[in-house]
């Protein structure tokens, strides 16, 4: 554990054992679970284990927790409780939105619009639909990873039944002009879905301000549990269920409800709203401190994404001549956890399609790392990162065949 001790300081981390001295900068991959959320979950496991569909006392108590959680989730999104469907993940919410709308509105049209930089939980369902008679238009992004609402307007045809554009990108953190796109689509009466998995509890996410008809969220990105998510579905929007069975969640998502997970998600969302108001500026300060010092102290580095239109905690850099994966491993040895590209795709070893969509070369994409801060991170942790990073980059460049080492001919 010596590696976690800087040249002249040790850093106190708020992480709990066994990660006591570890600096966690990968909050877009997943977050720790807040103690208040763990308490809520545990109470459900011990005291409210009933099946919420049963009419006896344990069932009624479980149902009460379920409906209270639904009301709480609805409040955080500015929705009505009947418009919230609990699911098993952000991925499931996205799949339900895409396949559910495609199935329900197939007779009306077969055209769907999305962006070039969506998460695979959107792109892969759309790929599947395009193999079965649907047409999909992919809107490009500018050099910051932002789409132009005019491009969406131009892409709409009489056959367009759905537009799905993410609120904030998982790799770059860039925020899309959802409200503006939504206002246009509302007038056209075209259904609009946004994947808000990376935006929820990091920036304001009100379904009416955003003018969306469907919105996906996930528990484990907001200091809640894994394996639970929610889909907001505006009243009056038809959806074809994808899980068939006992008719739970108003017949839209059959499966006995995961009461501990749902209660944990709702608690995390409620606490997340408070944190959003209180802690965002501190996270922005640490992010900018990291960004400014990396750009100042290291050569041949590019900051990816928009300078300000991004979620508070995201920094994405491309370091020339080296592999992001190698930087991640070296930082891990130094006690710092970051990600190369996106956590959902880094195991594939393929360069990120999102970075390619910005116009980065394959080499630049390969050399990228993503730092995503959480509210428990401190400026001291950022300083430790800034202290160890230049040495790691220099070491890796020394052994890179792409790098012209001074003095070596
Ligand atoms: N959408 C986005 C933008 C994400 O970043 C992720 C996960 O990283 C997901 C969807 C999938 O969420 P989950 O891990 O809950 O399935």
mmCIF file of C-alpha atoms and ligand atoms in Angstrom:
data_model
loop_
_atom_site.group_PDB
_atom_site.id
_atom_site.type_symbol
_atom_site.label_atom_id
_atom_site.label_comp_id
_atom_site.label_asym_id
_atom_site.label_seq_id
_atom_site.Cartn_x
_atom_site.Cartn_y
_atom_site.Cartn_z
ATOM 1 C CA UNK A 1 0.000 0.000 0.000
ATOM 2 C CA UNK A 2 3.097 2.229 -0.044
ATOM 3 C CA UNK A 3 2.130 3.263 -3.536
ATOM 4 C CA UNK A 4 -0.732 5.275 -2.110
ATOM 5 C CA UNK A 5 1.642 7.482 -0.198
ATOM 6 C CA UNK A 6 2.818 10.515 -2.107
ATOM 7 C CA UNK A 7 6.399 11.794 -2.003
ATOM 8 C CA UNK A 8 5.749 13.955 0.990
ATOM 9 C CA UNK A 9 2.140 13.437 2.062
ATOM 10 C CA UNK A 10 -0.371 10.711 2.785
ATOM 11 C CA UNK A 11 -3.914 11.286 1.664
ATOM 12 C CA UNK A 12 -6.952 10.595 3.721
ATOM 13 C CA UNK A 13 -9.671 9.113 1.595
ATOM 14 C CA UNK A 14 -13.296 8.784 2.592
ATOM 15 C CA UNK A 15 -13.466 5.363 0.955
ATOM 16 C CA UNK A 16 -14.211 2.519 3.335
ATOM 17 C CA UNK A 17 -11.976 -0.530 3.816
ATOM 18 C CA UNK A 18 -10.610 -2.388 1.807
ATOM 19 C CA UNK A 19 -10.279 0.664 -0.434
ATOM 20 C CA UNK A 20 -9.370 2.869 2.533
ATOM 21 C CA UNK A 21 -6.458 4.613 0.923
ATOM 22 C CA UNK A 22 -7.636 4.367 -2.632
ATOM 23 C CA UNK A 23 -8.576 7.473 -4.630
ATOM 24 C CA UNK A 24 -11.685 6.703 -6.657
ATOM 25 C CA UNK A 25 -12.092 8.861 -9.774
ATOM 26 C CA UNK A 26 -14.450 6.608 -11.766
ATOM 27 C CA UNK A 27 -17.935 7.692 -10.711
ATOM 28 C CA UNK A 28 -19.391 7.433 -14.230
ATOM 29 C CA UNK A 29 -18.615 3.703 -14.156
ATOM 30 C CA UNK A 30 -20.331 3.306 -10.803
ATOM 31 C CA UNK A 31 -20.525 5.003 -7.411
ATOM 32 C CA UNK A 32 -20.195 3.829 -3.835
ATOM 33 C CA UNK A 33 -23.545 3.288 -2.101
ATOM 34 C CA UNK A 34 -24.360 5.920 0.512
ATOM 35 C CA UNK A 35 -24.744 4.651 4.112
ATOM 36 C CA UNK A 36 -28.297 6.090 4.281
ATOM 37 C CA UNK A 37 -29.142 4.093 1.146
ATOM 38 C CA UNK A 38 -27.606 0.895 2.557
ATOM 39 C CA UNK A 39 -29.727 1.382 5.701
ATOM 40 C CA UNK A 40 -32.880 1.763 3.606
ATOM 41 C CA UNK A 41 -32.049 -1.360 1.587
ATOM 42 C CA UNK A 42 -31.277 -3.422 4.680
ATOM 43 C CA UNK A 43 -34.556 -2.452 6.326
ATOM 44 C CA UNK A 44 -36.385 -3.710 3.255
ATOM 45 C CA UNK A 45 -34.509 -7.014 3.331
ATOM 46 C CA UNK A 46 -35.235 -7.583 7.006
ATOM 47 C CA UNK A 47 -38.620 -5.927 7.630
ATOM 48 C CA UNK A 48 -40.307 -5.534 4.234
ATOM 49 C CA UNK A 49 -39.513 -8.750 2.417
ATOM 50 C CA UNK A 50 -43.093 -9.334 1.277
ATOM 51 C CA UNK A 51 -44.266 -9.789 -2.289
ATOM 52 C CA UNK A 52 -45.934 -6.484 -3.151
ATOM 53 C CA UNK A 53 -48.665 -8.296 -5.118
ATOM 54 C CA UNK A 54 -49.964 -10.250 -2.079
ATOM 55 C CA UNK A 55 -52.945 -8.977 -0.070
ATOM 56 C CA UNK A 56 -51.581 -9.976 3.369
ATOM 57 C CA UNK A 57 -49.697 -7.726 5.798
ATOM 58 C CA UNK A 58 -46.110 -8.381 4.525
ATOM 59 C CA UNK A 59 -47.366 -7.828 0.954
ATOM 60 C CA UNK A 60 -49.201 -4.629 1.895
ATOM 61 C CA UNK A 61 -46.101 -3.266 3.680
ATOM 62 C CA UNK A 62 -43.926 -4.044 0.650
ATOM 63 C CA UNK A 63 -46.488 -2.381 -1.618
ATOM 64 C CA UNK A 64 -46.425 0.717 0.596
ATOM 65 C CA UNK A 65 -42.645 0.966 0.218
ATOM 66 C CA UNK A 66 -42.983 0.438 -3.538
ATOM 67 C CA UNK A 67 -45.540 3.199 -3.970
ATOM 68 C CA UNK A 68 -43.722 5.583 -1.632
ATOM 69 C CA UNK A 69 -40.567 5.028 -3.685
ATOM 70 C CA UNK A 70 -42.494 5.683 -6.893
ATOM 71 C CA UNK A 71 -43.848 8.962 -5.484
ATOM 72 C CA UNK A 72 -40.368 9.997 -4.408
ATOM 73 C CA UNK A 73 -38.823 9.127 -7.813
ATOM 74 C CA UNK A 74 -41.616 11.052 -9.550
ATOM 75 C CA UNK A 75 -40.944 14.122 -7.367
ATOM 76 C CA UNK A 76 -37.245 14.155 -8.252
ATOM 77 C CA UNK A 77 -38.111 14.123 -11.982
ATOM 78 C CA UNK A 78 -41.098 16.488 -11.824
ATOM 79 C CA UNK A 79 -43.382 13.653 -12.969
ATOM 80 C CA UNK A 80 -46.518 11.900 -11.662
ATOM 81 C CA UNK A 81 -46.089 8.559 -9.837
ATOM 82 C CA UNK A 82 -48.126 6.714 -12.518
ATOM 83 C CA UNK A 83 -45.497 7.782 -15.061
ATOM 84 C CA UNK A 84 -42.638 5.900 -13.313
ATOM 85 C CA UNK A 85 -41.844 2.266 -14.182
ATOM 86 C CA UNK A 86 -39.136 0.523 -12.169
ATOM 87 C CA UNK A 87 -36.767 -1.670 -14.180
ATOM 88 C CA UNK A 88 -33.678 -3.809 -13.600
ATOM 89 C CA UNK A 89 -31.072 -1.296 -14.885
ATOM 90 C CA UNK A 90 -30.369 1.707 -17.079
ATOM 91 C CA UNK A 91 -29.806 -0.750 -19.916
ATOM 92 C CA UNK A 92 -33.265 -2.233 -19.438
ATOM 93 C CA UNK A 93 -34.873 1.230 -19.298
ATOM 94 C CA UNK A 94 -33.179 2.128 -22.606
ATOM 95 C CA UNK A 95 -34.160 -1.184 -24.248
ATOM 96 C CA UNK A 96 -37.754 -0.809 -23.045
ATOM 97 C CA UNK A 97 -37.927 2.730 -24.423
ATOM 98 C CA UNK A 98 -36.575 1.752 -27.863
ATOM 99 C CA UNK A 99 -38.265 -1.618 -28.424
ATOM 100 C CA UNK A 100 -41.405 -0.548 -26.534
ATOM 101 C CA UNK A 101 -42.023 2.536 -28.694
ATOM 102 C CA UNK A 102 -40.960 0.797 -31.913
ATOM 103 C CA UNK A 103 -43.439 -2.013 -31.154
ATOM 104 C CA UNK A 104 -46.318 0.256 -30.163
ATOM 105 C CA UNK A 105 -45.987 2.750 -33.049
ATOM 106 C CA UNK A 106 -44.783 0.473 -35.869
ATOM 107 C CA UNK A 107 -47.964 1.052 -37.868
ATOM 108 C CA UNK A 108 -47.465 4.828 -37.705
ATOM 109 C CA UNK A 109 -43.920 4.828 -39.109
ATOM 110 C CA UNK A 110 -40.568 3.068 -39.229
ATOM 111 C CA UNK A 111 -38.057 5.892 -38.816
ATOM 112 C CA UNK A 112 -36.024 6.550 -35.637
ATOM 113 C CA UNK A 113 -33.449 9.298 -35.034
ATOM 114 C CA UNK A 114 -30.568 9.068 -32.583
ATOM 115 C CA UNK A 115 -27.096 10.547 -32.103
ATOM 116 C CA UNK A 116 -23.760 9.086 -33.176
ATOM 117 C CA UNK A 117 -22.540 8.890 -29.574
ATOM 118 C CA UNK A 118 -25.243 7.017 -27.662
ATOM 119 C CA UNK A 119 -24.490 4.261 -25.169
ATOM 120 C CA UNK A 120 -24.604 0.682 -26.578
ATOM 121 C CA UNK A 121 -27.862 0.217 -24.612
ATOM 122 C CA UNK A 122 -29.408 2.497 -27.274
ATOM 123 C CA UNK A 123 -27.246 1.751 -30.316
ATOM 124 C CA UNK A 124 -27.554 -2.044 -30.161
ATOM 125 C CA UNK A 125 -31.381 -2.165 -29.885
ATOM 126 C CA UNK A 126 -31.494 0.281 -32.813
ATOM 127 C CA UNK A 127 -29.105 -1.902 -34.811
ATOM 128 C CA UNK A 128 -31.431 -4.826 -34.182
ATOM 129 C CA UNK A 129 -34.454 -2.801 -35.310
ATOM 130 C CA UNK A 130 -32.723 -1.737 -38.508
ATOM 131 C CA UNK A 131 -32.410 -5.430 -39.345
ATOM 132 C CA UNK A 132 -36.193 -5.745 -39.131
ATOM 133 C CA UNK A 133 -37.544 -2.982 -41.325
ATOM 134 C CA UNK A 134 -36.749 0.173 -39.327
ATOM 135 C CA UNK A 135 -34.615 3.012 -40.637
ATOM 136 C CA UNK A 136 -32.271 4.745 -38.220
ATOM 137 C CA UNK A 137 -30.659 8.164 -38.743
ATOM 138 C CA UNK A 138 -27.533 8.928 -36.702
ATOM 139 C CA UNK A 139 -27.029 12.650 -36.043
ATOM 140 C CA UNK A 140 -23.314 13.608 -36.008
ATOM 141 C CA UNK A 141 -21.663 15.664 -33.264
ATOM 142 C CA UNK A 142 -19.374 18.686 -33.458
ATOM 143 C CA UNK A 143 -15.762 18.702 -32.239
ATOM 144 C CA UNK A 144 -17.032 19.015 -28.641
ATOM 145 C CA UNK A 145 -19.430 16.069 -28.904
ATOM 146 C CA UNK A 146 -22.585 18.163 -29.136
ATOM 147 C CA UNK A 147 -25.343 17.731 -31.687
ATOM 148 C CA UNK A 148 -26.978 20.614 -33.544
ATOM 149 C CA UNK A 149 -30.785 20.669 -32.993
ATOM 150 C CA UNK A 150 -31.114 21.873 -36.599
ATOM 151 C CA UNK A 151 -29.754 18.500 -37.754
ATOM 152 C CA UNK A 152 -32.536 16.731 -35.838
ATOM 153 C CA UNK A 153 -35.135 19.030 -37.415
ATOM 154 C CA UNK A 154 -33.779 18.293 -40.880
ATOM 155 C CA UNK A 155 -33.733 14.525 -40.261
ATOM 156 C CA UNK A 156 -37.417 14.281 -39.287
ATOM 157 C CA UNK A 157 -39.695 12.672 -41.906
ATOM 158 C CA UNK A 158 -43.391 11.724 -41.958
ATOM 159 C CA UNK A 159 -42.318 8.250 -40.823
ATOM 160 C CA UNK A 160 -40.385 9.401 -37.731
ATOM 161 C CA UNK A 161 -41.912 7.816 -34.623
ATOM 162 C CA UNK A 162 -39.104 8.272 -32.089
ATOM 163 C CA UNK A 163 -36.033 10.402 -31.364
ATOM 164 C CA UNK A 164 -33.595 9.178 -28.695
ATOM 165 C CA UNK A 165 -30.768 11.530 -27.681
ATOM 166 C CA UNK A 166 -28.795 11.124 -24.462
ATOM 167 C CA UNK A 167 -28.845 13.945 -21.904
ATOM 168 C CA UNK A 168 -25.147 13.692 -20.944
ATOM 169 C CA UNK A 169 -22.543 11.514 -22.607
ATOM 170 C CA UNK A 170 -20.900 8.752 -20.569
ATOM 171 C CA UNK A 171 -17.409 9.283 -22.000
ATOM 172 C CA UNK A 172 -17.186 13.047 -22.459
ATOM 173 C CA UNK A 173 -19.810 14.263 -20.020
ATOM 174 C CA UNK A 174 -21.060 16.717 -22.655
ATOM 175 C CA UNK A 175 -24.648 17.849 -22.267
ATOM 176 C CA UNK A 176 -26.971 17.847 -25.277
ATOM 177 C CA UNK A 177 -29.542 20.583 -26.054
ATOM 178 C CA UNK A 178 -32.412 18.320 -24.961
ATOM 179 C CA UNK A 179 -34.873 21.065 -24.081
ATOM 180 C CA UNK A 180 -34.567 22.719 -27.484
ATOM 181 C CA UNK A 181 -34.880 19.436 -29.388
ATOM 182 C CA UNK A 182 -37.815 18.424 -27.170
ATOM 183 C CA UNK A 183 -39.688 21.641 -27.751
ATOM 184 C CA UNK A 184 -39.483 21.133 -31.533
ATOM 185 C CA UNK A 185 -40.521 17.464 -31.309
ATOM 186 C CA UNK A 186 -43.421 18.227 -28.988
ATOM 187 C CA UNK A 187 -44.904 20.551 -31.627
ATOM 188 C CA UNK A 188 -44.405 17.824 -34.239
ATOM 189 C CA UNK A 189 -45.960 15.230 -31.860
ATOM 190 C CA UNK A 190 -42.943 12.962 -32.206
ATOM 191 C CA UNK A 191 -42.000 10.877 -29.165
ATOM 192 C CA UNK A 192 -38.729 11.924 -27.529
ATOM 193 C CA UNK A 193 -36.615 9.707 -25.253
ATOM 194 C CA UNK A 194 -33.501 10.736 -23.392
ATOM 195 C CA UNK A 195 -30.999 8.457 -21.678
ATOM 196 C CA UNK A 196 -30.327 10.478 -18.522
ATOM 197 C CA UNK A 197 -28.279 7.764 -16.779
ATOM 198 C CA UNK A 198 -25.191 10.008 -16.636
ATOM 199 C CA UNK A 199 -27.054 13.284 -16.075
ATOM 200 C CA UNK A 200 -29.523 12.418 -13.328
ATOM 201 C CA UNK A 201 -28.469 13.878 -9.950
ATOM 202 C CA UNK A 202 -25.517 15.638 -11.626
ATOM 203 C CA UNK A 203 -27.486 18.311 -13.455
ATOM 204 C CA UNK A 204 -31.135 19.356 -13.227
ATOM 205 C CA UNK A 205 -33.344 16.692 -14.786
ATOM 206 C CA UNK A 206 -36.981 17.750 -14.908
ATOM 207 C CA UNK A 207 -39.050 15.964 -17.547
ATOM 208 C CA UNK A 208 -41.205 19.015 -18.219
ATOM 209 C CA UNK A 209 -38.282 21.435 -18.523
ATOM 210 C CA UNK A 210 -36.612 18.981 -20.890
ATOM 211 C CA UNK A 211 -39.795 18.380 -22.948
ATOM 212 C CA UNK A 212 -39.193 14.620 -23.027
ATOM 213 C CA UNK A 213 -41.712 11.758 -23.201
ATOM 214 C CA UNK A 214 -39.415 9.043 -21.871
ATOM 215 C CA UNK A 215 -36.325 9.262 -19.664
ATOM 216 C CA UNK A 216 -34.009 6.504 -18.369
ATOM 217 C CA UNK A 217 -32.131 6.469 -15.060
ATOM 218 C CA UNK A 218 -29.992 3.922 -13.214
ATOM 219 C CA UNK A 219 -29.434 3.364 -9.466
ATOM 220 C CA UNK A 220 -25.709 2.672 -9.384
ATOM 221 C CA UNK A 221 -24.655 5.951 -11.027
ATOM 222 C CA UNK A 222 -26.244 8.015 -8.241
ATOM 223 C CA UNK A 223 -24.847 6.392 -5.059
ATOM 224 C CA UNK A 224 -27.619 3.777 -5.125
ATOM 225 C CA UNK A 225 -27.618 0.017 -5.766
ATOM 226 C CA UNK A 226 -26.771 -1.822 -8.974
ATOM 227 C CA UNK A 227 -29.413 -3.810 -10.833
ATOM 228 C CA UNK A 228 -32.213 -1.275 -10.577
ATOM 229 C CA UNK A 229 -33.363 1.553 -12.816
ATOM 230 C CA UNK A 230 -36.447 3.491 -13.801
ATOM 231 C CA UNK A 231 -38.119 4.662 -16.975
ATOM 232 C CA UNK A 232 -40.292 7.768 -16.991
ATOM 233 C CA UNK A 233 -43.121 7.370 -19.543
ATOM 234 C CA UNK A 234 -45.274 10.450 -20.152
ATOM 235 C CA UNK A 235 -48.974 9.840 -19.608
ATOM 236 C CA UNK A 236 -50.666 8.950 -22.898
ATOM 237 C CA UNK A 237 -47.531 7.410 -24.466
ATOM 238 C CA UNK A 238 -48.162 3.831 -25.586
ATOM 239 C CA UNK A 239 -45.444 1.254 -24.963
ATOM 240 C CA UNK A 240 -45.166 -2.418 -25.849
ATOM 241 C CA UNK A 241 -44.068 -4.428 -22.781
ATOM 242 C CA UNK A 242 -40.835 -6.365 -23.239
ATOM 243 C CA UNK A 243 -41.054 -8.618 -20.183
ATOM 244 C CA UNK A 244 -44.264 -10.635 -20.124
ATOM 245 C CA UNK A 245 -45.566 -12.399 -17.024
ATOM 246 C CA UNK A 246 -47.544 -11.468 -13.941
ATOM 247 C CA UNK A 247 -48.459 -7.957 -15.101
ATOM 248 C CA UNK A 248 -46.381 -5.977 -12.584
ATOM 249 C CA UNK A 249 -45.653 -2.266 -13.063
ATOM 250 C CA UNK A 250 -49.017 -1.663 -14.662
ATOM 251 C CA UNK A 251 -48.424 -4.518 -17.095
ATOM 252 C CA UNK A 252 -45.426 -2.732 -18.625
ATOM 253 C CA UNK A 253 -42.681 -4.656 -16.845
ATOM 254 C CA UNK A 254 -43.596 -8.017 -15.389
ATOM 255 C CA UNK A 255 -41.383 -9.462 -12.611
ATOM 256 C CA UNK A 256 -41.805 -9.393 -8.842
ATOM 257 C CA UNK A 257 -40.634 -5.952 -7.781
ATOM 258 C CA UNK A 258 -37.155 -5.632 -6.267
ATOM 259 C CA UNK A 259 -38.321 -3.688 -3.219
ATOM 260 C CA UNK A 260 -34.873 -3.217 -1.568
ATOM 261 C CA UNK A 261 -33.362 -2.036 -4.864
ATOM 262 C CA UNK A 262 -36.281 0.254 -5.672
ATOM 263 C CA UNK A 263 -36.295 1.790 -2.170
ATOM 264 C CA UNK A 264 -32.513 2.251 -2.455
ATOM 265 C CA UNK A 265 -32.844 3.925 -5.855
ATOM 266 C CA UNK A 266 -35.540 6.299 -4.578
ATOM 267 C CA UNK A 267 -33.492 7.181 -1.473
ATOM 268 C CA UNK A 268 -30.363 7.788 -3.561
ATOM 269 C CA UNK A 269 -32.355 10.001 -5.957
ATOM 270 C CA UNK A 270 -33.797 12.031 -3.092
ATOM 271 C CA UNK A 271 -30.352 12.546 -1.517
ATOM 272 C CA UNK A 272 -28.900 13.226 -4.965
ATOM 273 C CA UNK A 273 -31.155 16.239 -5.436
ATOM 274 C CA UNK A 274 -29.813 17.837 -2.249
ATOM 275 C CA UNK A 275 -26.226 17.067 -3.201
ATOM 276 C CA UNK A 276 -26.737 18.548 -6.631
ATOM 277 C CA UNK A 277 -27.588 21.891 -5.073
ATOM 278 C CA UNK A 278 -24.871 21.794 -2.418
ATOM 279 C CA UNK A 279 -21.852 20.077 -3.949
ATOM 280 C CA UNK A 280 -21.743 20.729 -7.696
ATOM 281 C CA UNK A 281 -19.598 23.855 -7.503
ATOM 282 C CA UNK A 282 -16.970 22.044 -5.394
ATOM 283 C CA UNK A 283 -16.784 19.244 -7.980
ATOM 284 C CA UNK A 284 -16.423 21.780 -10.818
ATOM 285 C CA UNK A 285 -13.586 23.444 -8.905
ATOM 286 C CA UNK A 286 -11.688 20.138 -8.532
ATOM 287 C CA UNK A 287 -12.356 19.232 -12.184
ATOM 288 C CA UNK A 288 -11.003 22.556 -13.435
ATOM 289 C CA UNK A 289 -7.984 22.238 -11.138
ATOM 290 C CA UNK A 290 -7.194 18.867 -12.700
ATOM 291 C CA UNK A 291 -7.837 20.065 -16.243
ATOM 292 C CA UNK A 292 -5.749 23.248 -15.972
ATOM 293 C CA UNK A 293 -2.778 21.524 -14.363
ATOM 294 C CA UNK A 294 -2.713 18.547 -16.719
ATOM 295 C CA UNK A 295 -2.775 20.877 -19.728
ATOM 296 C CA UNK A 296 -0.107 23.099 -18.151
ATOM 297 C CA UNK A 297 2.306 20.382 -17.039
ATOM 298 C CA UNK A 298 2.112 17.693 -19.720
ATOM 299 C CA UNK A 299 2.890 18.064 -23.439
ATOM 300 C CA UNK A 300 0.918 16.571 -26.304
ATOM 301 C CA UNK A 301 -2.351 16.221 -24.439
ATOM 302 C CA UNK A 302 -5.832 17.050 -25.618
ATOM 303 C CA UNK A 303 -8.865 17.790 -23.448
ATOM 304 C CA UNK A 304 -11.911 16.090 -25.003
ATOM 305 C CA UNK A 305 -15.464 17.378 -24.890
ATOM 306 C CA UNK A 306 -16.941 20.795 -24.289
ATOM 307 C CA UNK A 307 -15.110 23.149 -21.860
ATOM 308 C CA UNK A 308 -18.262 24.074 -19.896
ATOM 309 C CA UNK A 309 -21.301 22.244 -21.281
ATOM 310 C CA UNK A 310 -20.463 19.051 -19.414
ATOM 311 C CA UNK A 311 -21.487 17.333 -16.191
ATOM 312 C CA UNK A 312 -19.520 18.698 -13.228
ATOM 313 C CA UNK A 313 -17.150 15.791 -12.540
ATOM 314 C CA UNK A 314 -15.982 14.690 -16.001
ATOM 315 C CA UNK A 315 -12.465 15.228 -17.423
ATOM 316 C CA UNK A 316 -11.441 13.339 -20.551
ATOM 317 C CA UNK A 317 -7.879 13.568 -21.885
ATOM 318 C CA UNK A 318 -6.041 12.018 -24.829
ATOM 319 C CA UNK A 319 -2.295 11.573 -24.321
ATOM 320 C CA UNK A 320 -0.354 11.185 -27.548
ATOM 321 C CA UNK A 321 1.911 8.182 -28.235
ATOM 322 C CA UNK A 322 0.584 5.939 -25.428
ATOM 323 C CA UNK A 323 -2.345 3.682 -24.553
ATOM 324 C CA UNK A 324 -5.071 4.794 -22.136
ATOM 325 C CA UNK A 325 -5.233 1.252 -20.774
ATOM 326 C CA UNK A 326 -1.558 1.422 -19.714
ATOM 327 C CA UNK A 327 -2.151 4.759 -17.956
ATOM 328 C CA UNK A 328 -5.122 3.246 -16.115
ATOM 329 C CA UNK A 329 -3.030 0.313 -14.885
ATOM 330 C CA UNK A 330 -0.158 2.544 -13.743
ATOM 331 C CA UNK A 331 -2.544 4.907 -11.938
ATOM 332 C CA UNK A 332 -4.172 1.910 -10.268
ATOM 333 C CA UNK A 333 -0.752 0.843 -8.954
ATOM 334 C CA UNK A 334 -0.428 4.352 -7.542
ATOM 335 C CA UNK A 335 -3.794 3.952 -5.807
ATOM 336 C CA UNK A 336 -5.958 5.948 -8.192
ATOM 337 C CA UNK A 337 -8.922 4.509 -10.132
ATOM 338 C CA UNK A 338 -9.806 6.103 -13.482
ATOM 339 C CA UNK A 339 -11.194 4.620 -16.682
ATOM 340 C CA UNK A 340 -9.965 4.388 -20.247
ATOM 341 C CA UNK A 341 -12.837 5.374 -22.531
ATOM 342 C CA UNK A 342 -16.107 4.161 -21.083
ATOM 343 C CA UNK A 343 -16.394 1.464 -18.435
ATOM 344 C CA UNK A 344 -19.111 -0.199 -20.473
ATOM 345 C CA UNK A 345 -16.848 -0.720 -23.468
ATOM 346 C CA UNK A 346 -13.268 -0.690 -22.188
ATOM 347 C CA UNK A 347 -13.215 -4.487 -21.806
ATOM 348 C CA UNK A 348 -13.785 -4.806 -25.569
ATOM 349 C CA UNK A 349 -10.353 -3.248 -26.184
ATOM 350 C CA UNK A 350 -11.850 -1.274 -29.104
ATOM 351 C CA UNK A 351 -11.280 2.473 -29.300
ATOM 352 C CA UNK A 352 -14.328 4.470 -28.339
ATOM 353 C CA UNK A 353 -16.754 5.293 -31.177
ATOM 354 C CA UNK A 354 -17.636 8.464 -29.281
ATOM 355 C CA UNK A 355 -14.107 9.832 -29.558
ATOM 356 C CA UNK A 356 -13.956 8.885 -33.252
ATOM 357 C CA UNK A 357 -17.220 10.818 -33.764
ATOM 358 C CA UNK A 358 -15.447 13.972 -32.500
ATOM 359 C CA UNK A 359 -12.832 13.508 -35.206
ATOM 360 C CA UNK A 360 -10.075 11.976 -33.052
ATOM 361 C CA UNK A 361 -7.706 9.581 -34.811
ATOM 362 C CA UNK A 362 -7.524 5.979 -33.624
ATOM 363 C CA UNK A 363 -4.219 6.757 -31.914
ATOM 364 C CA UNK A 364 -5.727 9.720 -30.039
ATOM 365 C CA UNK A 365 -8.732 7.637 -28.997
ATOM 366 C CA UNK A 366 -6.462 4.838 -27.758
ATOM 367 C CA UNK A 367 -4.551 7.270 -25.555
ATOM 368 C CA UNK A 368 -7.594 8.566 -23.719
ATOM 369 C CA UNK A 369 -8.533 8.360 -20.061
ATOM 370 C CA UNK A 370 -11.702 9.441 -18.309
ATOM 371 C CA UNK A 371 -11.678 10.898 -14.803
ATOM 372 C CA UNK A 372 -15.092 11.197 -13.182
ATOM 373 C CA UNK A 373 -15.282 12.834 -9.789
ATOM 374 C CA UNK A 374 -17.801 12.280 -7.031
ATOM 375 C CA UNK A 375 -18.877 14.471 -4.183
ATOM 376 C CA UNK A 376 -16.555 12.706 -1.723
ATOM 377 C CA UNK A 377 -13.405 13.614 -3.726
ATOM 378 C CA UNK A 378 -11.112 16.341 -2.432
ATOM 379 C CA UNK A 379 -8.647 18.832 -3.861
ATOM 380 C CA UNK A 380 -5.867 16.961 -1.986
ATOM 381 C CA UNK A 381 -6.722 13.811 -3.933
ATOM 382 C CA UNK A 382 -6.554 15.822 -7.154
ATOM 383 C CA UNK A 383 -3.128 17.142 -6.098
ATOM 384 C CA UNK A 384 -1.847 13.617 -5.527
ATOM 385 C CA UNK A 385 -3.111 12.612 -8.980
ATOM 386 C CA UNK A 386 -1.420 15.666 -10.505
ATOM 387 C CA UNK A 387 1.791 14.757 -8.737
ATOM 388 C CA UNK A 388 1.996 11.164 -10.002
ATOM 389 C CA UNK A 389 0.544 11.555 -13.505
ATOM 390 C CA UNK A 390 3.435 13.372 -15.287
ATOM 391 C CA UNK A 391 5.923 10.641 -14.235
ATOM 392 C CA UNK A 392 3.611 7.894 -15.488
ATOM 393 C CA UNK A 393 3.107 9.609 -18.846
ATOM 394 C CA UNK A 394 6.861 10.199 -19.231
ATOM 395 C CA UNK A 395 7.663 6.544 -18.346
ATOM 396 C CA UNK A 396 5.121 5.184 -20.816
ATOM 397 C CA UNK A 397 6.309 7.490 -23.573
ATOM 398 C CA UNK A 398 9.900 6.350 -23.024
ATOM 399 C CA UNK A 399 8.902 2.801 -23.981
ATOM 400 C CA UNK A 400 6.490 3.812 -26.746
ATOM 401 C CA UNK A 401 7.682 3.083 -30.303
ATOM 402 C CA UNK A 402 5.544 6.050 -31.449
ATOM 403 C CA UNK A 403 7.369 8.561 -29.289
ATOM 404 C CA UNK A 404 10.613 10.187 -30.463
ATOM 405 C CA UNK A 405 12.716 10.020 -27.325
ATOM 406 C CA UNK A 406 15.126 12.950 -27.097
ATOM 407 C CA UNK A 407 18.717 11.737 -27.400
ATOM 408 C CA UNK A 408 17.764 8.490 -29.151
ATOM 409 C CA UNK A 409 18.303 8.376 -32.877
HETATM 410 N N1 LIG B 1 -26.696 4.670 -20.440
HETATM 411 C C1 LIG B 1 -25.568 5.320 -20.142
HETATM 412 C C2 LIG B 1 -25.342 6.685 -20.713
HETATM 413 C C3 LIG B 1 -24.622 4.737 -19.323
HETATM 414 O O1 LIG B 1 -23.487 5.372 -19.043
HETATM 415 C C4 LIG B 1 -24.871 3.434 -18.807
HETATM 416 C C5 LIG B 1 -23.846 2.746 -17.989
HETATM 417 O O2 LIG B 1 -22.707 3.126 -17.958
HETATM 418 C C6 LIG B 1 -26.081 2.814 -19.125
HETATM 419 C C7 LIG B 1 -26.971 3.448 -19.952
HETATM 420 C C8 LIG B 1 -26.416 1.459 -18.599
HETATM 421 O O3 LIG B 1 -26.811 1.516 -17.247
HETATM 422 P P1 LIG B 1 -26.766 0.202 -16.343
HETATM 423 O O4 LIG B 1 -25.337 -0.042 -16.004
HETATM 424 O O5 LIG B 1 -27.616 0.525 -15.144
HETATM 425 O O6 LIG B 1 -27.351 -0.891 -17.143
#
